[in-house]
């Protein structure tokens, strides 16, 4: 075995000098041994370093070696080998399926999966993590040392009594599975160990690369290790002398995001491109991305994000949630808004009816849309538990039926979603076999799809014009960045590392040569040291994270300590002060818009009441049409009970059979309306109890009323009228009930679920009650003969209900209302202002309060 030669190039501190030194040492070493450069292979830690390395060799002139990473060289030299069924493959989703199927064949696994299904899924995750870590460690060593690695691992994992026995059993099983997979299908790295280039040259930068350095010295091939790392015991050697570091201390999350964005923009303005944004705090980086997007700054994100967070994945998950039996209206509507077959007008009508908890009228567009949607969802919703492969086939058919499959294929993220779930293209045999062995319900299948998409990363297409690169710390050094911006340089983020496999303790990891906590900390310190090679570095952190105080990262403290030991001053930590701009005081005044020609051609009682209470409220509701949308799946409220009770009484009176059992008919009407409105019987139970108390009292009141000669004539009817007093303005409204009495009398009844005391207070001053007067005018009660019309509120939801609260002289009140409304409408047509009054109790519940800025008006 030839000697592995080692050349230290750590004195070359600046990044540009590093690559020139690497090229010089490499070519000199090859020339001295008479080795052809074109047949040698130089292995780098990661692919982004290839371009600066090749540029350095071009500057040096002559032939240059083949510049690769272990992954790129394996892809070029090792032919792709399909994964064998049952093996640990490194594909987390496939390995979970395989491990789950194999564990369920074990007696303990079968019992566990039946006793605690959710806990068993968590166990599968831990087993897969351990098996993948062990197989990777075995593959990175010399091929002839693999058997020895497995022997050492088996000896290190001893059976332990007590609470740890289960964990040891699972780890032994993971070890056996990984070893069997390695024996049946060796790693592609084996083919690299069999290769014979002119020389193996490995760059150590940011820590040892076990896979690359295992190639040194194999097959009598000359080997060179170019070590650009500082000594292990002094990882910050040389780095602490840097003079290109600035540190900023921010108060909180938002200020740190603003400061980071400003630093990046200033760097671009100063010509310091490209700029690297180091992603230590992913939440903070997302906020910075949003702020940069506002400034139209393109960037490249090398960290990516979970495929599950993309719009394409959301569209797929919305379909699966909507197909669930008993899916909430919110879930159905979320999917309908992504469904290509949903017509916008029909969808708007459907949403409006659902929010108002009204049945969909048959034959109308909303009803036909929901009928088609139900037919589309039915194959998924009614499918019995079946194999995962059958679910995927059914999902693919559903997506193809409405064109969603084509839409996803045309989208970058959508194509990755389809590929991650193997919904398109040829399905590998190992995947097909594993998917056939897992049986799921629709709910379980939806959970599996979500977890599979959370495992897959989405990398957006790079923007060729981007001068900002989002990158992890482990890929930020050695590259030609002119400015590195490192937010999150605190003990919580610059110091945190990926969690190791749950079944492998740190002690065991060190014994087996696996990644462990000390090695991770060392690599992070090396990365930070190499980052300081860049021309300009800015470190930022915040004083607190919510209520948790933050301090400097241990790595930053190590750099400051090294400076202090050499008598150098600490890099100052400067409190961030955002740029201040003088802005003229602009007090908020009471708004008073006018509508003129924008006034509507018809108004309801609610509109007129809003106009009387506050003209600006009328402006917001009617002119701007800013009505609040009702919650779809909110719990039933008093208002919903009122809607239900109105419908029950209308159904009872309109379908009532004379001489029948009124109590039974009223109960039947309640059941019918509950089913028609698709209301949850459990949520309705408290209100149903109130209805049961009301039922005998209501029938007693009804029978007495009928004995006095009053009978139900009509209800829930729409009316429109254009009185001459209004100059063409039309009144429109829906009346709860109209009764006919003796001598041609008519009485308008309006059902209320509120307090009769409050209703009595309203009608005590008849001119202050808008609703009954409006309805009376709508029925022509303001004209000649209107004296035969009376009106009353009927309180239905209090002790002693029903209670009649009569509006006295409603005929005269309706006349006054029409005259006043006509005069006011003429003023508004001529451009009169509709000011916000800002007075009275109406402001306490007004939804337009934030629009009129009542709480921010300037003092008079």
Coordinates of C-alpha atoms in Angstrom, one line a residue, residues 179-574:
X179 CA -25.9 -5.7 7.5
X180 CA -28.1 -8.0 5.4
X181 CA -28.8 -5.2 3.0
X182 CA -25.1 -4.4 2.7
X183 CA -24.3 -8.0 2.0
X184 CA -27.0 -8.4 -0.6
X185 CA -26.4 -5.1 -2.4
X186 CA -23.0 -3.5 -1.7
X187 CA -22.6 0.2 -1.9
X188 CA -21.8 1.9 -5.2
X189 CA -18.7 3.2 -3.5
X190 CA -17.2 -0.3 -4.0
X191 CA -16.8 0.5 -7.7
X192 CA -14.7 3.6 -6.9
X193 CA -12.4 1.5 -4.7
X194 CA -11.8 -0.8 -7.8
X195 CA -10.9 2.1 -10.1
X196 CA -7.3 3.0 -10.9
X197 CA -6.8 6.7 -11.8
X198 CA -3.4 8.1 -12.1
X199 CA -3.7 9.5 -8.6
X200 CA -6.3 10.1 -5.9
X201 CA -6.2 13.7 -4.5
X202 CA -8.6 14.7 -1.7
X203 CA -9.2 18.2 -0.3
X204 CA -10.0 18.3 3.4
X205 CA -11.9 21.5 4.0
X206 CA -14.4 21.8 6.8
X207 CA -13.6 18.4 8.3
X208 CA -12.7 14.9 7.1
X209 CA -14.8 13.3 4.4
X210 CA -14.8 9.6 5.4
X211 CA -16.0 8.3 2.0
X212 CA -13.4 10.3 0.0
X213 CA -10.4 9.7 2.3
X214 CA -11.2 5.9 2.3
X215 CA -10.1 5.9 -1.4
X216 CA -6.6 7.1 -0.6
X217 CA -4.1 4.4 -1.0
X218 CA -6.3 1.8 -2.5
X219 CA -5.1 -0.5 -5.4
X220 CA -1.5 0.9 -5.2
X221 CA -2.8 4.3 -6.6
X222 CA -0.7 7.3 -5.5
X223 CA -2.6 9.4 -3.0
X224 CA -2.4 13.0 -1.8
X225 CA -4.3 14.6 1.0
X226 CA -4.5 18.4 0.8
X227 CA -5.4 19.6 4.3
X228 CA -6.8 23.1 4.4
X229 CA -8.2 22.8 7.9
X230 CA -6.5 24.3 11.0
X231 CA -5.2 21.9 13.6
X232 CA -7.9 20.0 15.5
X233 CA -6.9 21.4 18.9
X234 CA -7.0 25.0 17.6
X235 CA -9.9 25.2 15.1
X236 CA -9.8 29.0 15.1
X237 CA -6.1 29.3 14.4
X238 CA -5.7 32.3 12.0
X239 CA -9.5 33.0 11.9
X240 CA -9.5 35.1 15.1
X241 CA -7.2 37.7 13.5
X242 CA -9.7 38.6 10.8
X243 CA -10.5 42.3 10.5
X244 CA -13.4 41.9 8.1
X245 CA -16.1 41.0 10.7
X246 CA -19.0 43.2 11.9
X247 CA -21.4 42.2 14.6
X248 CA -24.9 43.6 15.1
X249 CA -27.2 43.0 18.1
X250 CA -30.9 43.3 17.4
X251 CA -33.8 43.5 19.9
X252 CA -36.2 40.8 18.5
X253 CA -37.0 38.6 15.6
X254 CA -38.5 41.3 13.4
X255 CA -35.6 43.7 14.0
X256 CA -33.1 41.0 13.1
X257 CA -34.9 40.3 9.9
X258 CA -35.0 44.0 9.0
X259 CA -31.3 44.3 9.8
X260 CA -30.3 41.3 7.8
X261 CA -32.2 42.6 4.8
X262 CA -30.6 46.0 5.1
X263 CA -27.1 44.5 5.3
X264 CA -27.8 42.5 2.1
X265 CA -29.2 45.5 0.2
X266 CA -26.2 47.6 1.3
X267 CA -23.8 44.9 0.2
X268 CA -25.4 44.7 -3.2
X269 CA -25.4 48.5 -3.5
X270 CA -21.7 48.6 -2.7
X271 CA -20.9 46.0 -5.4
X272 CA -20.2 43.2 -3.0
X273 CA -21.9 40.5 -5.1
X274 CA -22.4 37.6 -4.8
X275 CA -23.8 37.7 -1.3
X276 CA -24.4 34.6 0.8
X277 CA -27.2 34.4 3.3
X278 CA -26.4 31.7 5.8
X279 CA -29.5 29.7 6.8
X280 CA -29.1 29.0 10.5
X281 CA -32.6 30.1 11.5
X282 CA -35.0 28.9 8.8
X283 CA -37.9 30.9 10.1
X284 CA -35.8 34.1 10.0
X285 CA -34.6 33.3 6.5
X286 CA -38.2 33.0 5.3
X287 CA -38.9 36.4 6.6
X288 CA -35.8 37.9 5.0
X289 CA -36.8 36.2 1.7
X290 CA -40.1 38.0 1.9
X291 CA -38.5 41.3 2.6
X292 CA -36.1 40.9 -0.3
X293 CA -38.9 39.9 -2.6
X294 CA -40.6 43.3 -1.8
X295 CA -37.4 44.9 -3.1
X296 CA -37.4 42.6 -6.2
X297 CA -34.1 41.0 -5.2
X298 CA -33.8 37.6 -6.9
X299 CA -32.0 34.8 -5.0
X300 CA -31.0 31.2 -5.2
X301 CA -32.1 29.0 -2.3
X302 CA -29.7 26.0 -2.0
X303 CA -31.4 24.8 1.3
X304 CA -34.8 24.3 -0.3
X305 CA -37.9 23.5 1.8
X306 CA -40.2 20.6 2.4
X307 CA -42.2 19.5 -0.6
X308 CA -45.2 19.4 1.7
X309 CA -45.2 23.2 2.0
X310 CA -45.6 23.8 -1.8
X311 CA -48.9 24.8 -3.4
X312 CA -48.9 21.6 -5.4
X313 CA -48.7 19.5 -2.3
X314 CA -51.5 21.6 -0.7
X315 CA -53.7 20.9 -3.7
X316 CA -53.2 17.2 -3.3
X317 CA -53.8 17.2 0.4
X318 CA -56.9 19.3 0.0
X319 CA -58.4 16.6 -2.2
X320 CA -57.7 13.9 0.3
X321 CA -59.1 15.9 3.2
X322 CA -62.3 16.7 1.2
X323 CA -62.8 13.1 0.3
X324 CA -62.9 12.0 4.0
X325 CA -66.4 10.9 5.1
X326 CA -67.9 13.7 7.2
X327 CA -65.3 16.2 6.0
X328 CA -65.8 19.7 7.4
X329 CA -67.2 22.4 5.1
X330 CA -63.8 24.3 5.3
X331 CA -62.0 21.2 3.9
X332 CA -64.5 20.8 1.1
X333 CA -64.3 24.5 0.2
X334 CA -60.5 24.5 0.3
X335 CA -60.4 21.7 -2.3
X336 CA -63.2 23.2 -4.4
X337 CA -61.1 26.4 -4.8
X338 CA -58.4 24.3 -6.4
X339 CA -60.6 22.1 -8.5
X340 CA -60.3 22.8 -12.2
X341 CA -63.9 21.9 -12.8
X342 CA -65.3 24.4 -10.4
X343 CA -66.9 27.4 -12.1
X344 CA -66.1 30.6 -10.2
X345 CA -69.7 32.0 -10.1
X346 CA -71.1 28.7 -9.0
X347 CA -68.4 28.3 -6.4
X348 CA -69.1 31.8 -5.0
X349 CA -72.8 31.0 -4.7
X350 CA -72.0 27.7 -3.0
X351 CA -69.7 29.3 -0.5
X352 CA -72.3 32.0 0.3
X353 CA -75.0 29.4 0.9
X354 CA -72.7 27.2 3.1
X355 CA -71.7 30.2 5.2
X356 CA -75.3 31.2 5.8
X357 CA -76.1 27.5 6.6
X358 CA -78.8 27.4 3.9
X359 CA -79.7 24.4 1.8
X360 CA -78.6 24.5 -1.8
X361 CA -81.6 25.1 -4.1
X362 CA -82.0 22.2 -6.6
X363 CA -81.3 23.0 -10.2
X364 CA -79.2 26.1 -9.5
X365 CA -75.5 26.3 -10.3
X366 CA -74.3 25.8 -6.7
X367 CA -76.3 22.6 -6.3
X368 CA -75.1 21.2 -9.6
X369 CA -71.5 22.1 -8.8
X370 CA -71.6 20.3 -5.4
X371 CA -73.4 17.3 -7.1
X372 CA -70.5 16.9 -9.6
X373 CA -67.9 17.4 -6.8
X374 CA -69.5 14.7 -4.7
X375 CA -69.4 12.3 -7.7
X376 CA -65.7 13.1 -8.2
X377 CA -64.9 12.5 -4.5
X378 CA -67.0 9.4 -4.1
X379 CA -64.4 6.8 -5.4
X380 CA -61.9 7.9 -2.8
X381 CA -64.4 8.5 0.0
X382 CA -66.1 5.2 -0.4
X383 CA -63.0 3.0 -1.0
X384 CA -62.5 0.3 1.6
X385 CA -59.1 -0.2 3.4
X386 CA -56.7 -1.4 0.7
X387 CA -53.0 -1.7 -0.2
X388 CA -51.0 1.5 -0.6
X389 CA -50.3 0.6 -4.2
X390 CA -54.1 0.5 -4.8
X391 CA -54.6 3.9 -3.1
X392 CA -51.9 5.4 -5.3
X393 CA -53.5 4.0 -8.4
X394 CA -56.9 5.4 -7.3
X395 CA -55.4 8.8 -6.5
X396 CA -53.7 8.9 -9.9
X397 CA -57.0 8.1 -11.6
X398 CA -58.8 10.9 -9.6
X399 CA -56.1 13.4 -10.5
X400 CA -56.2 12.4 -14.2
X401 CA -60.1 12.6 -14.4
X402 CA -60.3 16.3 -13.8
X403 CA -57.0 17.5 -15.4
X404 CA -55.2 18.1 -12.1
X405 CA -52.5 15.5 -13.1
X406 CA -51.7 17.5 -16.2
X407 CA -51.6 20.8 -14.2
X408 CA -49.2 19.3 -11.6
X409 CA -46.9 17.9 -14.3
X410 CA -46.6 21.3 -15.8
X411 CA -45.5 22.8 -12.5
X412 CA -41.9 22.4 -11.1
X413 CA -43.1 21.6 -7.6
X414 CA -46.1 19.5 -8.9
X415 CA -43.8 17.3 -11.0
X416 CA -41.6 16.7 -7.9
X417 CA -44.8 15.8 -5.9
X418 CA -45.9 13.3 -8.5
X419 CA -42.4 11.8 -8.6
X420 CA -42.0 11.5 -4.8
X421 CA -45.3 9.5 -4.7
X422 CA -44.5 7.5 -7.8
X423 CA -47.7 8.6 -9.4
X424 CA -46.1 8.9 -12.9
X425 CA -43.4 6.9 -14.7
X426 CA -42.3 3.4 -14.1
X427 CA -42.5 2.3 -10.5
X428 CA -39.4 0.4 -9.2
X429 CA -40.1 -3.2 -8.2
X430 CA -38.8 -2.7 -4.7
X431 CA -41.3 0.2 -4.2
X432 CA -44.2 -1.7 -5.8
X433 CA -43.6 -4.7 -3.6
X434 CA -43.3 -2.6 -0.4
X435 CA -46.5 -0.6 -1.3
X436 CA -48.4 -3.8 -1.8
X437 CA -47.7 -5.0 1.7
X438 CA -49.1 -1.9 3.5
X439 CA -52.9 -1.7 4.1
X440 CA -54.4 1.7 4.9
X441 CA -57.7 3.4 5.3
X442 CA -58.3 6.7 3.5
X443 CA -57.3 8.6 6.7
X444 CA -54.2 6.5 7.0
X445 CA -53.4 7.1 3.3
X446 CA -53.7 10.8 3.7
X447 CA -51.3 10.7 6.7
X448 CA -48.8 8.6 4.7
X449 CA -48.9 11.1 1.7
X450 CA -48.3 14.0 4.1
X451 CA -45.3 12.3 5.8
X452 CA -43.9 11.2 2.4
X453 CA -44.0 14.8 1.1
X454 CA -42.5 16.1 4.3
X455 CA -39.5 13.9 3.7
X456 CA -38.9 15.1 0.2
X457 CA -37.1 18.5 -0.3
X458 CA -38.1 21.0 -2.9
X459 CA -35.4 22.9 -4.6
X460 CA -36.7 25.8 -6.8
X461 CA -35.1 26.4 -10.2
X462 CA -32.2 28.8 -9.8
X463 CA -32.4 32.3 -11.1
X464 CA -29.5 33.1 -13.5
X465 CA -29.6 36.8 -12.5
X466 CA -29.6 36.1 -8.7
X467 CA -26.8 37.7 -6.7
X468 CA -27.9 36.4 -3.3
X469 CA -27.5 32.8 -2.4
X470 CA -29.2 31.2 0.6
X471 CA -27.0 28.4 1.8
X472 CA -26.3 26.3 4.9
X473 CA -23.2 27.1 7.0
X474 CA -21.6 23.8 5.9
X475 CA -21.7 25.0 2.2
X476 CA -20.9 28.7 2.7
X477 CA -17.1 28.6 2.7
X478 CA -14.6 28.2 0.0
X479 CA -16.8 29.9 -2.5
X480 CA -16.3 33.3 -4.2
X481 CA -18.8 35.2 -2.0
X482 CA -17.9 38.8 -1.5
X483 CA -20.0 39.2 1.6
X484 CA -21.4 36.5 4.0
X485 CA -24.4 37.5 6.1
X486 CA -24.9 35.2 9.1
X487 CA -28.1 36.0 11.1
X488 CA -28.9 33.8 14.1
X489 CA -25.3 33.8 15.5
X490 CA -26.6 33.0 18.9
X491 CA -26.4 30.0 21.2
X492 CA -29.7 28.6 20.0
X493 CA -29.0 28.5 16.3
X494 CA -25.3 28.7 15.8
X495 CA -24.6 25.7 18.0
X496 CA -27.6 23.6 17.3
X497 CA -27.1 20.6 15.0
X498 CA -29.1 17.8 13.5
X499 CA -30.4 15.3 16.0
X500 CA -28.6 11.9 15.9
X501 CA -30.6 8.6 15.4
X502 CA -32.6 8.1 18.6
X503 CA -31.4 4.5 19.1
X504 CA -27.7 5.3 18.8
X505 CA -26.2 7.0 21.9
X506 CA -23.4 9.4 21.5
X507 CA -21.0 6.9 23.2
X508 CA -21.9 4.1 20.8
X509 CA -21.6 6.5 17.8
X510 CA -18.0 7.3 18.8
X511 CA -17.2 3.7 19.3
X512 CA -18.4 2.8 15.8
X513 CA -17.0 5.8 14.1
X514 CA -20.4 7.3 13.4
X515 CA -21.2 11.0 13.5
X516 CA -21.3 12.2 17.1
X517 CA -21.8 15.4 19.0
X518 CA -18.2 16.3 19.4
X519 CA -17.5 15.8 15.7
X520 CA -20.5 17.9 14.8
X521 CA -19.4 20.7 17.0
X522 CA -15.9 20.5 15.5
X523 CA -17.2 20.7 12.0
X524 CA -19.3 23.7 12.8
X525 CA -16.3 25.6 14.3
X526 CA -14.3 24.7 11.3
X527 CA -17.1 26.0 9.0
X528 CA -17.2 29.3 10.9
X529 CA -13.4 29.6 10.8
X530 CA -13.5 29.1 7.0
X531 CA -16.3 31.5 6.6
X532 CA -14.0 34.2 7.9
X533 CA -11.8 33.7 4.8
X534 CA -14.4 35.8 2.8
X535 CA -13.7 39.5 2.1
X536 CA -16.6 40.7 4.4
X537 CA -18.6 38.9 7.1
X538 CA -21.5 40.2 9.1
X539 CA -22.8 38.3 12.2
X540 CA -26.2 39.2 13.6
X541 CA -28.2 38.0 16.6
X542 CA -31.1 39.1 18.6
X543 CA -31.3 39.9 22.3
X544 CA -34.3 37.7 22.8
X545 CA -36.4 35.1 21.0
X546 CA -40.0 35.8 22.3
X547 CA -39.5 35.6 26.0
X548 CA -36.2 33.6 25.9
X549 CA -33.0 35.6 26.3
X550 CA -30.3 34.8 23.8
X551 CA -26.5 35.1 24.0
X552 CA -23.5 34.7 21.7
X553 CA -22.9 31.3 20.2
X554 CA -20.2 29.2 21.9
X555 CA -18.3 29.2 18.6
X556 CA -18.4 33.1 18.5
X557 CA -17.3 33.1 22.1
X558 CA -14.4 30.8 21.2
X559 CA -13.3 33.3 18.5
X560 CA -13.5 36.2 20.9
X561 CA -11.5 34.2 23.5
X562 CA -8.8 33.5 21.0
X563 CA -8.5 37.2 20.2
X564 CA -8.3 38.1 23.8
X565 CA -5.5 35.6 24.4
X566 CA -3.5 37.2 21.7
X567 CA -4.2 40.7 23.0
X568 CA -6.6 41.6 20.3
X569 CA -9.8 43.6 21.0
X570 CA -13.2 41.9 20.6
X571 CA -15.1 42.6 17.5
X572 CA -17.6 45.2 18.8
X573 CA -21.2 44.1 19.2
X574 CA -23.1 47.1 18.0

